[in-house]
Each structure stands twice: as structure tokens, then as C-alpha cells.
mmCIF file of N, CA and C in Angstrom:
data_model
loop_
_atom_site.group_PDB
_atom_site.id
_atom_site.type_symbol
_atom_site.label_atom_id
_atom_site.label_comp_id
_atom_site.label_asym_id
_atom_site.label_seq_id
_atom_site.Cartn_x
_atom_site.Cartn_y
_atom_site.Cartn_z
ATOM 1 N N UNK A 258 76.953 93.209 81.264
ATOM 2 C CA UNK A 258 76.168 94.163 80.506
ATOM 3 C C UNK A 258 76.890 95.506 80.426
ATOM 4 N N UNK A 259 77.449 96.038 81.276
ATOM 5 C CA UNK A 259 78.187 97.643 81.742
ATOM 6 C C UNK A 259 79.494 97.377 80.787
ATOM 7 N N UNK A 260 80.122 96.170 81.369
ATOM 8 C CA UNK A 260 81.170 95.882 80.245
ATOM 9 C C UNK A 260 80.810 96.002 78.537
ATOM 10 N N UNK A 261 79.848 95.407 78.373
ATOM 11 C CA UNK A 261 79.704 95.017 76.729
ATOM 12 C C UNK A 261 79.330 96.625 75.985
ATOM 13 N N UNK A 262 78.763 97.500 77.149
ATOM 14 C CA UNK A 262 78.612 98.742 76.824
ATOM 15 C C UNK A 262 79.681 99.369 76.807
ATOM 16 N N UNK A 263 80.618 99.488 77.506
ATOM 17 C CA UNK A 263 82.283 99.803 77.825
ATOM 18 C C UNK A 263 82.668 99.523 76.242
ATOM 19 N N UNK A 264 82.377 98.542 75.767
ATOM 20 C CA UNK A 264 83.474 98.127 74.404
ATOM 21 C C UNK A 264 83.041 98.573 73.569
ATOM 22 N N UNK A 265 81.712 98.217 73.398
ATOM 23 C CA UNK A 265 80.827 98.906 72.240
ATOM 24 C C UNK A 265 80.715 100.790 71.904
ATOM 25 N N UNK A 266 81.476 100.761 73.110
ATOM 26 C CA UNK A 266 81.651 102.510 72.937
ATOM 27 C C UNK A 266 82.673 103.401 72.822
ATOM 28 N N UNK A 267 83.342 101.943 72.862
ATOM 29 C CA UNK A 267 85.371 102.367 72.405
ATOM 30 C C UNK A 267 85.915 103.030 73.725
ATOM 31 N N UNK A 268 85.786 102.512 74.702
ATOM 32 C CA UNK A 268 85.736 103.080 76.158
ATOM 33 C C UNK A 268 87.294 102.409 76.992
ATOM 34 N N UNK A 269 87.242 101.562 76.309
ATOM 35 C CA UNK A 269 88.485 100.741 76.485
ATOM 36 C C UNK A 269 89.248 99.474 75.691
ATOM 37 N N UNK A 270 90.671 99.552 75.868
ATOM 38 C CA UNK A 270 91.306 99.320 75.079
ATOM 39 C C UNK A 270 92.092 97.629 75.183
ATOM 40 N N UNK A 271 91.742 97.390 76.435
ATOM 41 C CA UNK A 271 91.992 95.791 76.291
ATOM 42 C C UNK A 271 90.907 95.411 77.467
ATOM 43 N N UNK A 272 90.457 94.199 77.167
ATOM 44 C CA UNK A 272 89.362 93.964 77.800
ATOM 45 C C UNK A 272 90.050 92.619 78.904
ATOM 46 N N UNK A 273 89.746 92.677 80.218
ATOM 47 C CA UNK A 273 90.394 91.597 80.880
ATOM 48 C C UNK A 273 89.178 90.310 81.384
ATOM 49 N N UNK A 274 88.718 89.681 80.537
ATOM 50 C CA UNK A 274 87.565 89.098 80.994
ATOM 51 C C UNK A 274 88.144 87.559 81.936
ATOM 52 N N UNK A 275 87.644 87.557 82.849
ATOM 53 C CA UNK A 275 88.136 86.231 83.991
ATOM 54 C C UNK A 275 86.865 85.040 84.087
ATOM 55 N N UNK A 276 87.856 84.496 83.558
ATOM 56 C CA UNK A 276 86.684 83.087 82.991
ATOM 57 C C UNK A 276 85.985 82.513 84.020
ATOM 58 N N UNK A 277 86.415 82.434 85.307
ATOM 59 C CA UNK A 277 86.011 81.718 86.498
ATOM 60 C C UNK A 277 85.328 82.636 87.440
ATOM 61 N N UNK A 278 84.946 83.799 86.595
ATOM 62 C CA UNK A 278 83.951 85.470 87.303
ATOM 63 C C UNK A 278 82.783 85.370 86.370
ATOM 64 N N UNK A 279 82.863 85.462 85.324
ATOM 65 C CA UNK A 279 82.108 85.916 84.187
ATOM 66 C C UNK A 279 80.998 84.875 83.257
ATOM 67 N N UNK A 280 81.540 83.422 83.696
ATOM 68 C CA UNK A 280 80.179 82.683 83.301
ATOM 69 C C UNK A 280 81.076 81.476 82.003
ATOM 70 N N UNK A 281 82.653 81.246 82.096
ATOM 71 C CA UNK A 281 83.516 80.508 80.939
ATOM 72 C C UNK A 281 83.678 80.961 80.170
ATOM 73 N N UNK A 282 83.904 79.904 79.067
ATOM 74 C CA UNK A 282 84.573 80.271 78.091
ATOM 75 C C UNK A 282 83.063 80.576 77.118
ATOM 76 N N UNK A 283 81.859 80.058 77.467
ATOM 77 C CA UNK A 283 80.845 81.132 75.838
ATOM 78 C C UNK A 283 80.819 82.701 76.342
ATOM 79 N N UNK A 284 80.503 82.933 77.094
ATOM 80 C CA UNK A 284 80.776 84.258 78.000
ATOM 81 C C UNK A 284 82.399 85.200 77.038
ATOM 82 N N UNK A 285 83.130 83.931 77.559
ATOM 83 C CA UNK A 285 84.403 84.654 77.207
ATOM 84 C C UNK A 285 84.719 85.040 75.857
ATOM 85 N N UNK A 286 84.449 83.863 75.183
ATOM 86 C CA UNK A 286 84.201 83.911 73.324
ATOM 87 C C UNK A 286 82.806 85.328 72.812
ATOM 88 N N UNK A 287 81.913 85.652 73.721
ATOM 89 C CA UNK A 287 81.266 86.549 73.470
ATOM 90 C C UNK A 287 82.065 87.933 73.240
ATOM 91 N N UNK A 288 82.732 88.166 74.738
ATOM 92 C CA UNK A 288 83.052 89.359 75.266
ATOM 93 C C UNK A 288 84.356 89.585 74.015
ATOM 94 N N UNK A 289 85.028 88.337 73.689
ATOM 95 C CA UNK A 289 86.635 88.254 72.828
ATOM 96 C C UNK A 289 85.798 88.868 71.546
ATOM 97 N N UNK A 290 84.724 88.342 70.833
ATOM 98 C CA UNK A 290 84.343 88.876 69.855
ATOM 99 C C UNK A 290 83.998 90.009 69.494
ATOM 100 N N UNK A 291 83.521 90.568 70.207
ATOM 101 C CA UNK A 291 82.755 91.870 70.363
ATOM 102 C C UNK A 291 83.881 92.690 71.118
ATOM 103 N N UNK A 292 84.871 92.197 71.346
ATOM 104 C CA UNK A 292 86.237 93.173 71.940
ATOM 105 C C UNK A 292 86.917 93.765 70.187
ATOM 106 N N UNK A 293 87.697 92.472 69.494
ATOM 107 C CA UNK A 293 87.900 92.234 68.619
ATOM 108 C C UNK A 293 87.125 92.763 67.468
ATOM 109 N N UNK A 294 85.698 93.016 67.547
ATOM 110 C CA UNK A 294 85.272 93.405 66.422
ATOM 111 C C UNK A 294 84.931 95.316 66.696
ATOM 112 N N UNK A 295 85.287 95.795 67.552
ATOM 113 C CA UNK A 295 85.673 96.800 68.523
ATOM 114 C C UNK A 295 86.911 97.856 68.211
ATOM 115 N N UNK A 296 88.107 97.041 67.936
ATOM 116 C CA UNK A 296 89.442 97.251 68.477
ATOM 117 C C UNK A 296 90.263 96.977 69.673
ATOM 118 N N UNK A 297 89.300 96.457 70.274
ATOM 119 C CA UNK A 297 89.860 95.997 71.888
ATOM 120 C C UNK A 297 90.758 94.926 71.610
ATOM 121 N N UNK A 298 91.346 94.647 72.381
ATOM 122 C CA UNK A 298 92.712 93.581 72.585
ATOM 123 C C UNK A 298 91.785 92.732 73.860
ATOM 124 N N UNK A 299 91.302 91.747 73.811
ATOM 125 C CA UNK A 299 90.633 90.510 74.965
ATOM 126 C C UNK A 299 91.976 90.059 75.539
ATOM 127 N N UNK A 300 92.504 90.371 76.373
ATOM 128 C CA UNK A 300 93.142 89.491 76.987
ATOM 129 C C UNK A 300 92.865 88.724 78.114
ATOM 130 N N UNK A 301 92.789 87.601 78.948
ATOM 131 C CA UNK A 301 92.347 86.900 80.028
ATOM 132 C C UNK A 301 92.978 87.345 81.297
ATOM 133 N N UNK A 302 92.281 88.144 82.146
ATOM 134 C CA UNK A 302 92.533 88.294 83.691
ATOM 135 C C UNK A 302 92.590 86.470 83.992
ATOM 136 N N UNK A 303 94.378 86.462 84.344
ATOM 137 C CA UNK A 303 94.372 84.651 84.769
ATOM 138 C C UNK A 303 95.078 85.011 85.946
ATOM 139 N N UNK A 304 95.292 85.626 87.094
ATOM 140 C CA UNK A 304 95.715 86.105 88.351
ATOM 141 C C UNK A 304 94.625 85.100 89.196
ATOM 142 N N UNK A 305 95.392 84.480 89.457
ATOM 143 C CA UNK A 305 94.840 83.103 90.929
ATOM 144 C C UNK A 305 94.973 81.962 90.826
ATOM 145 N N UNK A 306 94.550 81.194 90.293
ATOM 146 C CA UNK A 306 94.491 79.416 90.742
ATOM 147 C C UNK A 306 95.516 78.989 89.255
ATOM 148 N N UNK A 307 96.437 77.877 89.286
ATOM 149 C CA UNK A 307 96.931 77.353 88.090
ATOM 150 C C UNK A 307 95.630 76.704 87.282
ATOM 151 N N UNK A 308 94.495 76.762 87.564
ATOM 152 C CA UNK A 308 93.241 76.004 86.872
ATOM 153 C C UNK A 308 92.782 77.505 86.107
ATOM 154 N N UNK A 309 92.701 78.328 86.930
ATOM 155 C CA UNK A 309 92.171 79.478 85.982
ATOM 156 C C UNK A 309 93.300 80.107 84.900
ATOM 157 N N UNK A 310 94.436 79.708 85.208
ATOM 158 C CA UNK A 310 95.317 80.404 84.411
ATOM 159 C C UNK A 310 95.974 79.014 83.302
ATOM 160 N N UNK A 311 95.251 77.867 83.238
ATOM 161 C CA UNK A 311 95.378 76.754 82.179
ATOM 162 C C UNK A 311 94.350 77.251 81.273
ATOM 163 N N UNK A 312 93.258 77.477 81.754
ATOM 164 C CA UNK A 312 91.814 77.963 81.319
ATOM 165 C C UNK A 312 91.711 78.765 80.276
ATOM 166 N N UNK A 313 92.513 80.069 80.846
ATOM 167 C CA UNK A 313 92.568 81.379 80.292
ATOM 168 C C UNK A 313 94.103 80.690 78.965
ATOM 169 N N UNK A 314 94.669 80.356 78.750
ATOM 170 C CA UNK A 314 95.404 80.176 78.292
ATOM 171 C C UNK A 314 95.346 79.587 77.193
ATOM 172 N N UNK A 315 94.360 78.625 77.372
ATOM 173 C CA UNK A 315 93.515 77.224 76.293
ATOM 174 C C UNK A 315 92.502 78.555 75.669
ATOM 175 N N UNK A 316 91.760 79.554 76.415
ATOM 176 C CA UNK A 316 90.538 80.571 75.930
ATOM 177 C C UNK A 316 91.442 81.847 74.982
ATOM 178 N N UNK A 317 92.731 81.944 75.326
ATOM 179 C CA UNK A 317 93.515 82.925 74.826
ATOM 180 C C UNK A 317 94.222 82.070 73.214
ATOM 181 N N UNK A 318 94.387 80.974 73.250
ATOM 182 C CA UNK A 318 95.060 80.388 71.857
ATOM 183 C C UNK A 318 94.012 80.177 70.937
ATOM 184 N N UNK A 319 92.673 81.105 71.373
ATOM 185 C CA UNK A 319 91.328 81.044 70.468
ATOM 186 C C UNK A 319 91.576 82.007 69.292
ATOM 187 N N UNK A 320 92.275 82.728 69.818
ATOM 188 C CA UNK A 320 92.171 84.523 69.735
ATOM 189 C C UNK A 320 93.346 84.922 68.978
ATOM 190 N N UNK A 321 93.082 85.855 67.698
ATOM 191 C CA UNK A 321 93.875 86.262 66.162
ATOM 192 C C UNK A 321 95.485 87.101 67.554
ATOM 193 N N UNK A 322 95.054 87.260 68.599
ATOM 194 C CA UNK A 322 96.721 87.649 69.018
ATOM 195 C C UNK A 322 96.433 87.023 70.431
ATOM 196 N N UNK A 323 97.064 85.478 70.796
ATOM 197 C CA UNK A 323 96.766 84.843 71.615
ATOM 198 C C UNK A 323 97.764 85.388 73.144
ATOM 199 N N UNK A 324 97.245 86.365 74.024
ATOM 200 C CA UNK A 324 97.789 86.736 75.143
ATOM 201 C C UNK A 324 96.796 86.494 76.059
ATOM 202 N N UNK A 325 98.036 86.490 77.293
ATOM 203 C CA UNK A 325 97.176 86.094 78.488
ATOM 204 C C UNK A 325 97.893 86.614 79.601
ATOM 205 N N UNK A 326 97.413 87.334 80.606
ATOM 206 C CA UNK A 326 97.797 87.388 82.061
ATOM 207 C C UNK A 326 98.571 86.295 82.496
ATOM 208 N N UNK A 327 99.977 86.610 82.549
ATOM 209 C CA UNK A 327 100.841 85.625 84.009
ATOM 210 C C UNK A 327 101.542 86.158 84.830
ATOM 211 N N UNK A 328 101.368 85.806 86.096
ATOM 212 C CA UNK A 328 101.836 86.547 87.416
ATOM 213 C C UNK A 328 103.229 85.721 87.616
ATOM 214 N N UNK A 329 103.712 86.477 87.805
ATOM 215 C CA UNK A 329 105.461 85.635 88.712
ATOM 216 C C UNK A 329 105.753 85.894 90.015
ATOM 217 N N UNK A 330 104.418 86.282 90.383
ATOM 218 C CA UNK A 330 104.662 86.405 91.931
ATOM 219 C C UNK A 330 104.348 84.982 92.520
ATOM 220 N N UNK A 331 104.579 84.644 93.465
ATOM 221 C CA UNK A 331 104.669 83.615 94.293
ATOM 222 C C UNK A 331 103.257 83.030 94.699
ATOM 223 N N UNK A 332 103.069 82.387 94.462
ATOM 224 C CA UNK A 332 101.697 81.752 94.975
ATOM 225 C C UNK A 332 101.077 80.463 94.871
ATOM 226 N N UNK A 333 100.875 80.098 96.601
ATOM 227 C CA UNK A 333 100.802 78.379 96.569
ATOM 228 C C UNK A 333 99.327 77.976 95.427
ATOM 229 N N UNK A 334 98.422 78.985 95.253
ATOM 230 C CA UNK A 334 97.369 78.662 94.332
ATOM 231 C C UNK A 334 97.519 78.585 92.980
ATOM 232 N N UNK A 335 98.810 79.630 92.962
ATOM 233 C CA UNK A 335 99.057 78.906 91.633
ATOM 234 C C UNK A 335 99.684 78.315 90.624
ATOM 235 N N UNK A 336 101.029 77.299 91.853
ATOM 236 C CA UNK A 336 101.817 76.595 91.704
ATOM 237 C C UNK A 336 101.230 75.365 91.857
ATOM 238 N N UNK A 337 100.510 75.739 93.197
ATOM 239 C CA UNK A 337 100.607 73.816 93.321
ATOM 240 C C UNK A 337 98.946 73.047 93.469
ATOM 241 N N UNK A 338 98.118 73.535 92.671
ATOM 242 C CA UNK A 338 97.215 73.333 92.835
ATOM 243 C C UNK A 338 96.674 72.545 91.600
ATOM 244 N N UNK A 339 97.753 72.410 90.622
ATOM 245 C CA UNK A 339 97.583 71.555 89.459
ATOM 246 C C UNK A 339 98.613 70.685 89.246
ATOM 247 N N UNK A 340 98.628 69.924 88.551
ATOM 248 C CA UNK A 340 100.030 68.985 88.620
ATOM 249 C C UNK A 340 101.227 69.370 87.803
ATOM 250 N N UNK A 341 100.541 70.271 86.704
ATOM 251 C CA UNK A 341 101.728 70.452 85.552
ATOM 252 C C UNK A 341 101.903 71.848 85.601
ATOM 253 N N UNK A 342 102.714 72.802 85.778
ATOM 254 C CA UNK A 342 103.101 73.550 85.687
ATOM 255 C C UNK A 342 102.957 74.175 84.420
ATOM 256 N N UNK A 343 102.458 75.575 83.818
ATOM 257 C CA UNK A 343 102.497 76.142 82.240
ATOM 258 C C UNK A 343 103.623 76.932 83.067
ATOM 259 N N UNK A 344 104.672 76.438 81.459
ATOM 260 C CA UNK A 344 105.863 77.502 81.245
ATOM 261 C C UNK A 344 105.545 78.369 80.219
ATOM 262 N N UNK A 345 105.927 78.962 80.061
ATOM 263 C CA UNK A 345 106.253 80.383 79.102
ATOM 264 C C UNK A 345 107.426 80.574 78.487
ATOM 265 N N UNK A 346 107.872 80.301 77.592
ATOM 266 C CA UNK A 346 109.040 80.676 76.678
ATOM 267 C C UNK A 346 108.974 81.862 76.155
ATOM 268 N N UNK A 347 109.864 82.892 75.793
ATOM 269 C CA UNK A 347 110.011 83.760 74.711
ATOM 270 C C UNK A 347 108.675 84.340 74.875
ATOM 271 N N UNK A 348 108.232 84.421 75.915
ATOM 272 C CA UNK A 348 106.944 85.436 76.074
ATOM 273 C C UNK A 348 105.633 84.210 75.276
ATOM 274 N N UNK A 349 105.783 83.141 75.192
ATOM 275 C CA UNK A 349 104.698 82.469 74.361
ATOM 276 C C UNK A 349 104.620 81.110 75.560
#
């Protein structure tokens, strides 16, 4: 609610909504719309598990400029906690 007021008031400029905090992806498709129809940039807080950051990634290729949070720091949660690894090419 504090958030949706945040956007609606031009309060901020990219919105980091975390799919596995906030209630998924209708939640997320809410907050992306109303970012987007805003000026906000939705991008997905995907910092933790390789499940939340497949998630955010599949919720980010929804979206007219498809970005997403990726960490390159080291972490057994979110290397090895899925079987397939997402690479990143060329920033995509």
C-alpha cells in the first residue's frame, strides 16, 4: 500500500518489487503496471535463491524494458539450489 503510494506520487524512480516478499507474480504485474504507467522503471529485487531469481526473470521478460537484478557475488543459494544455472550474455 505505502509502496503503490510511493509511485503514484512520482516518489521514485525504479521500483524493486521481490516476488517471493510481495504476494508473486499478480502482485508483481500490479506494482509493474502502475510503475510503468508512472514513469517508474519495475525492475525485480532477485538477490537470494536461484528460484527467486528464475522467477524474477520469467516476471521481468513481461515488461516493455525487460531488466532484472543479478548478483555475482558468491552464493550457495543461488548457485546450487536449482539445477540449471541462468546465464547472462551481453547484459541480456
Amino acid at each position: 500500500k505505502d509502496l503503490k503510494q510511493l509511485i503514484i506520487q512520482g516518489k521514485v524512480s525504479v521500483v524493486q518489487p521481490d516476488l517471493g516478499r510481495i504476494g508473486g507474480f499478480s502482485v508483481a504485474q500490479e506494482i509493474g503496471l502502475l510503475a510503468q504507467e508512472t514513469g517508474s522503471w519495475p525492475v525485480p529485487h532477485a538477490f537470494g535463491t536461484g528460484v527467486l531469481l528464475a522467477a524474477s526473470a520469467q516476471w521481468a521478460a513481461t515488461r516493455q524494458k525487460p531488466l532484472t537484478e543479478f548478483t555475482r557475488a558468491s552464493s550457495p543459494l543461488a548457485q546450487e539450489l536449482v539445477l540449471h544455472d541462468i546465464t547472462f550474455k551481453d547484459g541480456i
